[in-house]
GROMACS .gro file of C-alpha atoms in nm:
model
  226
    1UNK     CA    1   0.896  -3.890   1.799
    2UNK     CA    2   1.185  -3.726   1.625
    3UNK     CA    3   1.359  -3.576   1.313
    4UNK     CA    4   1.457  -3.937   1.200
    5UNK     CA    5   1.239  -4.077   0.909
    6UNK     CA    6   1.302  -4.453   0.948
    7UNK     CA    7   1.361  -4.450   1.393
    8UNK     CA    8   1.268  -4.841   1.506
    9UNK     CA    9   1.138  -4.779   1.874
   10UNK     CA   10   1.323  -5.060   2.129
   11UNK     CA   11   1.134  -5.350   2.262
   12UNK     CA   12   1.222  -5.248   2.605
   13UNK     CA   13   1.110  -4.971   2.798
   14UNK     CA   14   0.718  -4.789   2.928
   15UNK     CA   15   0.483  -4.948   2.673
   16UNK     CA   16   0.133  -4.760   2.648
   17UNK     CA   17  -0.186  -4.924   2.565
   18UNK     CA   18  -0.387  -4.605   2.456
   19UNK     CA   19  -0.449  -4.559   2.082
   20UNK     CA   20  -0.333  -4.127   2.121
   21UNK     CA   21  -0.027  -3.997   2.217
   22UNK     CA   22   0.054  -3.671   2.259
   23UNK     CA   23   0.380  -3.421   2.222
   24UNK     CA   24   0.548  -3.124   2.146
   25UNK     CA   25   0.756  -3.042   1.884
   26UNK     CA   26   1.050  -2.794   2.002
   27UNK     CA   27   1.157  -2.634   1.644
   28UNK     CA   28   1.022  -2.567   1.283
   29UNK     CA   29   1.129  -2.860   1.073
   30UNK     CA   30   0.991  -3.221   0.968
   31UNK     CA   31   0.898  -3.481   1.209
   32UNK     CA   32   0.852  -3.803   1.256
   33UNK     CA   33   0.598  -3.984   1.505
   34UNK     CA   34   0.731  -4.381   1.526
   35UNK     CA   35   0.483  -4.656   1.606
   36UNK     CA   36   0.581  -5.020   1.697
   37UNK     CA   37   0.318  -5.254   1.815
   38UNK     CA   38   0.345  -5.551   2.069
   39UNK     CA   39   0.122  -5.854   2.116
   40UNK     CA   40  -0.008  -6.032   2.451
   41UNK     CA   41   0.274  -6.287   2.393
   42UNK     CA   42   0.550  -6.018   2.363
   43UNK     CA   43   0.638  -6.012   1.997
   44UNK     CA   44   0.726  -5.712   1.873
   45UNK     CA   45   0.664  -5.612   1.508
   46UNK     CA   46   0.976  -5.618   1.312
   47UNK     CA   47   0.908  -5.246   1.142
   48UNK     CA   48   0.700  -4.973   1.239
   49UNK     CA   49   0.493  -4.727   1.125
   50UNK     CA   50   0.620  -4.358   1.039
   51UNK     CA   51   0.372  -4.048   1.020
   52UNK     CA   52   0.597  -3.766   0.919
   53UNK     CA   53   0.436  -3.423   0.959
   54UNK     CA   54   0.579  -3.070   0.962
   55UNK     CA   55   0.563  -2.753   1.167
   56UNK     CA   56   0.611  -2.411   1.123
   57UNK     CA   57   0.644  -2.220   1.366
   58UNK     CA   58   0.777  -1.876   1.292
   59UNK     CA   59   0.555  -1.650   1.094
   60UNK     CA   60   0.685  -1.429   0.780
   61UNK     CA   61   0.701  -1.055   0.877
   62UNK     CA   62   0.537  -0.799   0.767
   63UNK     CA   63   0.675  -0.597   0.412
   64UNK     CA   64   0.763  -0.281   0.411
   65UNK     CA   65   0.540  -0.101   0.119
   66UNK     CA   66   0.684   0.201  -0.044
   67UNK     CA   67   0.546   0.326  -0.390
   68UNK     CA   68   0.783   0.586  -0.671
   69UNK     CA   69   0.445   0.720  -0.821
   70UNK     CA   70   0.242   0.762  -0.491
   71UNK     CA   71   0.499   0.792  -0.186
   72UNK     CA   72   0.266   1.002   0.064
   73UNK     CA   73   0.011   0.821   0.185
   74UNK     CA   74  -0.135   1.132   0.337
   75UNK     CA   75  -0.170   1.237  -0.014
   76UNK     CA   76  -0.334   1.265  -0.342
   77UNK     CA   77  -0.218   1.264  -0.645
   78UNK     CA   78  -0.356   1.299  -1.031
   79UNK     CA   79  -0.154   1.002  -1.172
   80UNK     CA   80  -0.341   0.706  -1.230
   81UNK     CA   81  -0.043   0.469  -1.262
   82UNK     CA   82   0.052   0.259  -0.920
   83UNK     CA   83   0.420   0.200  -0.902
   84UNK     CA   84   0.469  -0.031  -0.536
   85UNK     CA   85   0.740  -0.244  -0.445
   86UNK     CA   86   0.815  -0.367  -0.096
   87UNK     CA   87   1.123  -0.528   0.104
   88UNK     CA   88   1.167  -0.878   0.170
   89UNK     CA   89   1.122  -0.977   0.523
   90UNK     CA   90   1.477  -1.166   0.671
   91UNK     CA   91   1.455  -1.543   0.666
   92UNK     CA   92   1.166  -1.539   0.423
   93UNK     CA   93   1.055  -1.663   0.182
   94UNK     CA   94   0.853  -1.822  -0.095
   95UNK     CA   95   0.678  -1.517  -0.233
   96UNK     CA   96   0.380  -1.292  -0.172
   97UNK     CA   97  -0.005  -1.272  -0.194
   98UNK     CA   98  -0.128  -0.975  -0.301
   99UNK     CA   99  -0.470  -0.792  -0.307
  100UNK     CA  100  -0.564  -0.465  -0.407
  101UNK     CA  101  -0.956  -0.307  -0.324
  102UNK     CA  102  -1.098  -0.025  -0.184
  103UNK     CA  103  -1.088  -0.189   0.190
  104UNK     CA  104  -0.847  -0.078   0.437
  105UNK     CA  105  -0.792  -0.372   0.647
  106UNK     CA  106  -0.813  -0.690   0.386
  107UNK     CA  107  -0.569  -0.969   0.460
  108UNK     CA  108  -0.493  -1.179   0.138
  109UNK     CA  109  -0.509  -1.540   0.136
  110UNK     CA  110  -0.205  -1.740   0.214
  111UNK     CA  111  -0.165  -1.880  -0.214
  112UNK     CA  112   0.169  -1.748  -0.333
  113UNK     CA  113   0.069  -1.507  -0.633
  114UNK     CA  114   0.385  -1.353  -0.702
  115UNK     CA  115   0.746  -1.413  -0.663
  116UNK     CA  116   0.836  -1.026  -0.727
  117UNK     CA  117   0.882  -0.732  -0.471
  118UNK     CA  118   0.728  -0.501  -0.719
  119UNK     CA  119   0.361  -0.396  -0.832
  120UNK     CA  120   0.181  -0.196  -1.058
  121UNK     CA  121  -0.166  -0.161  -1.173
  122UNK     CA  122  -0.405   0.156  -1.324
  123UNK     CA  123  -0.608   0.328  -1.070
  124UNK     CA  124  -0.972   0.480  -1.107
  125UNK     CA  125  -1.040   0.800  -0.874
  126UNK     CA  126  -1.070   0.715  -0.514
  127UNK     CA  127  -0.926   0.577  -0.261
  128UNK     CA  128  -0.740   0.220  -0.275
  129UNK     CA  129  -0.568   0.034  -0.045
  130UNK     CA  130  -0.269  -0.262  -0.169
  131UNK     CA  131  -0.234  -0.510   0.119
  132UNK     CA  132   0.084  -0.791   0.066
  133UNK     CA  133   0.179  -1.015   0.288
  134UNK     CA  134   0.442  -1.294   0.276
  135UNK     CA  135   0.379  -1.684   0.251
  136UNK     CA  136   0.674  -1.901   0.313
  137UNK     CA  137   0.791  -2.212   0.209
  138UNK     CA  138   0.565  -2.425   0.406
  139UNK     CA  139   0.294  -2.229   0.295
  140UNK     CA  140   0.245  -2.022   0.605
  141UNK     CA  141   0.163  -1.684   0.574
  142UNK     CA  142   0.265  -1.383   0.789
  143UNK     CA  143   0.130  -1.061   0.908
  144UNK     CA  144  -0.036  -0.794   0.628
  145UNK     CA  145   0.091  -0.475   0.520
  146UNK     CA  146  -0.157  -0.204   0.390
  147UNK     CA  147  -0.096   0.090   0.198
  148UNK     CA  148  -0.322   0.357   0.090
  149UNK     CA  149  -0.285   0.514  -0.230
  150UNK     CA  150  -0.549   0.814  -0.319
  151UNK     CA  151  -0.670   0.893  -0.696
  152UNK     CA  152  -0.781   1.249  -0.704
  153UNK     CA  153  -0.826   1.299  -1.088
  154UNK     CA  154  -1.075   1.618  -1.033
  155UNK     CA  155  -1.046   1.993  -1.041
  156UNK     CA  156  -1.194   2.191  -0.772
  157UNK     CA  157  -1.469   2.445  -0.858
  158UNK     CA  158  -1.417   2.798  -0.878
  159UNK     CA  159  -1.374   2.970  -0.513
  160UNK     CA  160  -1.676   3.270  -0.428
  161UNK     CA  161  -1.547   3.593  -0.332
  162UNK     CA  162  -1.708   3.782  -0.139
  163UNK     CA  163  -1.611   4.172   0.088
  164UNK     CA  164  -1.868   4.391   0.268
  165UNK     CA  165  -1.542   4.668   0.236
  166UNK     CA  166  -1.541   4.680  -0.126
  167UNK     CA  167  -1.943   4.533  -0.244
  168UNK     CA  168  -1.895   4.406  -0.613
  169UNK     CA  169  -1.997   4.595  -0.912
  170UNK     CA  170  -1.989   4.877  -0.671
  171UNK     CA  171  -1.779   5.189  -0.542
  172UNK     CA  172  -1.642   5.186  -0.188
  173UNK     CA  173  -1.338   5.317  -0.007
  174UNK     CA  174  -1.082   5.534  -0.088
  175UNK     CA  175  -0.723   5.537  -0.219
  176UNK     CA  176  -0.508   5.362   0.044
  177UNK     CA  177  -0.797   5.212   0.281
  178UNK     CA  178  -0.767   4.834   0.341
  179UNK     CA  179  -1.032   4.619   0.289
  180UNK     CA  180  -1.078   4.227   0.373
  181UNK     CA  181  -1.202   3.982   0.101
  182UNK     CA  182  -1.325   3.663   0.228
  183UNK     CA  183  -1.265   3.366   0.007
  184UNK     CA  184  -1.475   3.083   0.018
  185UNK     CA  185  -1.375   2.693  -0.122
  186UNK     CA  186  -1.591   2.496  -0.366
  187UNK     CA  187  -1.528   2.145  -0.150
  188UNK     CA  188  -1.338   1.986   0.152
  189UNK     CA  189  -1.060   1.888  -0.037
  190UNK     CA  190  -0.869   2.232  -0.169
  191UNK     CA  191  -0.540   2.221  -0.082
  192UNK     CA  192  -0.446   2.534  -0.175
  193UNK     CA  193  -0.534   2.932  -0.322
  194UNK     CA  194  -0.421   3.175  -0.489
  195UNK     CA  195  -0.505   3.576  -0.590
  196UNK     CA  196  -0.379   3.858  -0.762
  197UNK     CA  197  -0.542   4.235  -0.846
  198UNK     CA  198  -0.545   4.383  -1.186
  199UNK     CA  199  -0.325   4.132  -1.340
  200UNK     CA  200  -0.100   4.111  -1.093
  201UNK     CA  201   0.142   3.893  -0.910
  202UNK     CA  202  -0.034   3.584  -0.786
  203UNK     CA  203  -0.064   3.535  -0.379
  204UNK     CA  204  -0.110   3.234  -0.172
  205UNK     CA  205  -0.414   3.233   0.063
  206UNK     CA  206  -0.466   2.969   0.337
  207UNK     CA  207  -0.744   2.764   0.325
  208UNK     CA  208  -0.776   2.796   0.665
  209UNK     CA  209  -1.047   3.082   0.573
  210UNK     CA  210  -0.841   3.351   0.668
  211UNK     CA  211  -0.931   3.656   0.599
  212UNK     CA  212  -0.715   3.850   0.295
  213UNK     CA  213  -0.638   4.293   0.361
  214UNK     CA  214  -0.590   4.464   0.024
  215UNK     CA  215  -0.528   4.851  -0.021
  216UNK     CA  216  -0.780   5.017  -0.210
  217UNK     CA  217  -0.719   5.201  -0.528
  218UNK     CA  218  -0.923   5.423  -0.689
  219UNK     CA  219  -1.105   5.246  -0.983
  220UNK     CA  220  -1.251   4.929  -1.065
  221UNK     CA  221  -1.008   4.642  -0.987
  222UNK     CA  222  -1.076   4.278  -1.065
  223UNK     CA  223  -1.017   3.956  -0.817
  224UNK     CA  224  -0.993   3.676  -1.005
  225UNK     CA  225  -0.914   3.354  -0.828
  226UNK     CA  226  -0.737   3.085  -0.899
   0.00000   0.00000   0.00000
């Protein structure tokens, strides 16, 4: 066995009777396995036969997945538009296969789709994952990459307000006495709040529930959130 297509193996030398043989190939490439045969007389075939067969050895690494429209994938974002591209492992390649579902751990099949190092497709709301992985030029296929993109194309509802210090529709407190509004989300997802009194300048509240200390003026004051 070598890398030689046409190798004649000598006359001369250990002989085997067995009909298997068995070796190891030390490096990617093409190889050749030689065959000569000999008869109970001694005569050697003038030619031989040659099996040629190839290994591959070293698998395509993994691409690197970035995206322009959805970069965080800790995120979500309104935009329905995917915008992905990826790097091109070193010593690769022949080109990609690509998938794109709602799974987070699919591994595409090893049949070169693409050629490109970019990808873009319209997105419903939800949660999608693109998976790529590279297939070489033997048609061996490396290790997946996954990236998870998140659709999020719906407004929260309106937050409840709520204050045992000032009751709505009703008078409480005096001029300069603090009182604490709690603030309660419509859904898991809020990222963010915001208030203001009578018009005023809007203020950020944490969605960590905390509680929010006004001072009281006298009148009626609306809290409108937002």
């Amino acid at each position: 066995m070598d890398r030689t297509a046409d190798t004649l193996p000598p006359a001369t030398g250990a002989v085997q009777t067995a009909t298997s043989f068995t070796a190891t190939a030390t490096a990617d490439g093409t190889w050749y396995l030689h065959v000569r045969a000999e008869d109970k007389a001694g005569n050697w075939s003038a030619t031989a036969a040659h099996l040629p067969f190839k290994v591959d050895m070293t698998l395509p690494a993994a691409p690197v997945i970035s995206s322009s429209s959805h970069p965080d994938q800790t995120r979500a974002y309104r935009g329905k538009d995917l915008t992905a591209s990826w790097k091109a492992p070193s010593g690769f390649s022949a080109g990609y296969s690509v998938a794109l579902d709602k799974i987070s751990a699919t591994v595409p099949d090893a049949v070169v789709e693409t050629t490109a190092t970019t990808y873009g497709a319209q997105l419903t709301e939800g949660v999608w994952y693109l998976h790529v992985r590279g297939v070489d030029a033997n048609g061996t296929a490396g290790a997946t990459s996954h990236f998870r993109v998140t659709v999020d194309t719906t407004a929260p509802g309106a937050p409840a307000v709520t204050s045992t210090d000032f009751p709505e529709d009703a008078w409480a407190g005096s001029a300069g006495t603090p009182g604490t509004f709690q603030v309660a989300t419509a859904g898991t997802d809020v990222a963010g709040l915001t208030y203001k009194v009578d018009g005023g300048t809007s203020t950020g509240v944490p969605v960590t529930g905390s509680p929010v200390d006004l001072q009281g003026r006298t009148g009626i004051h609306l809290l409108p959130g937002g």
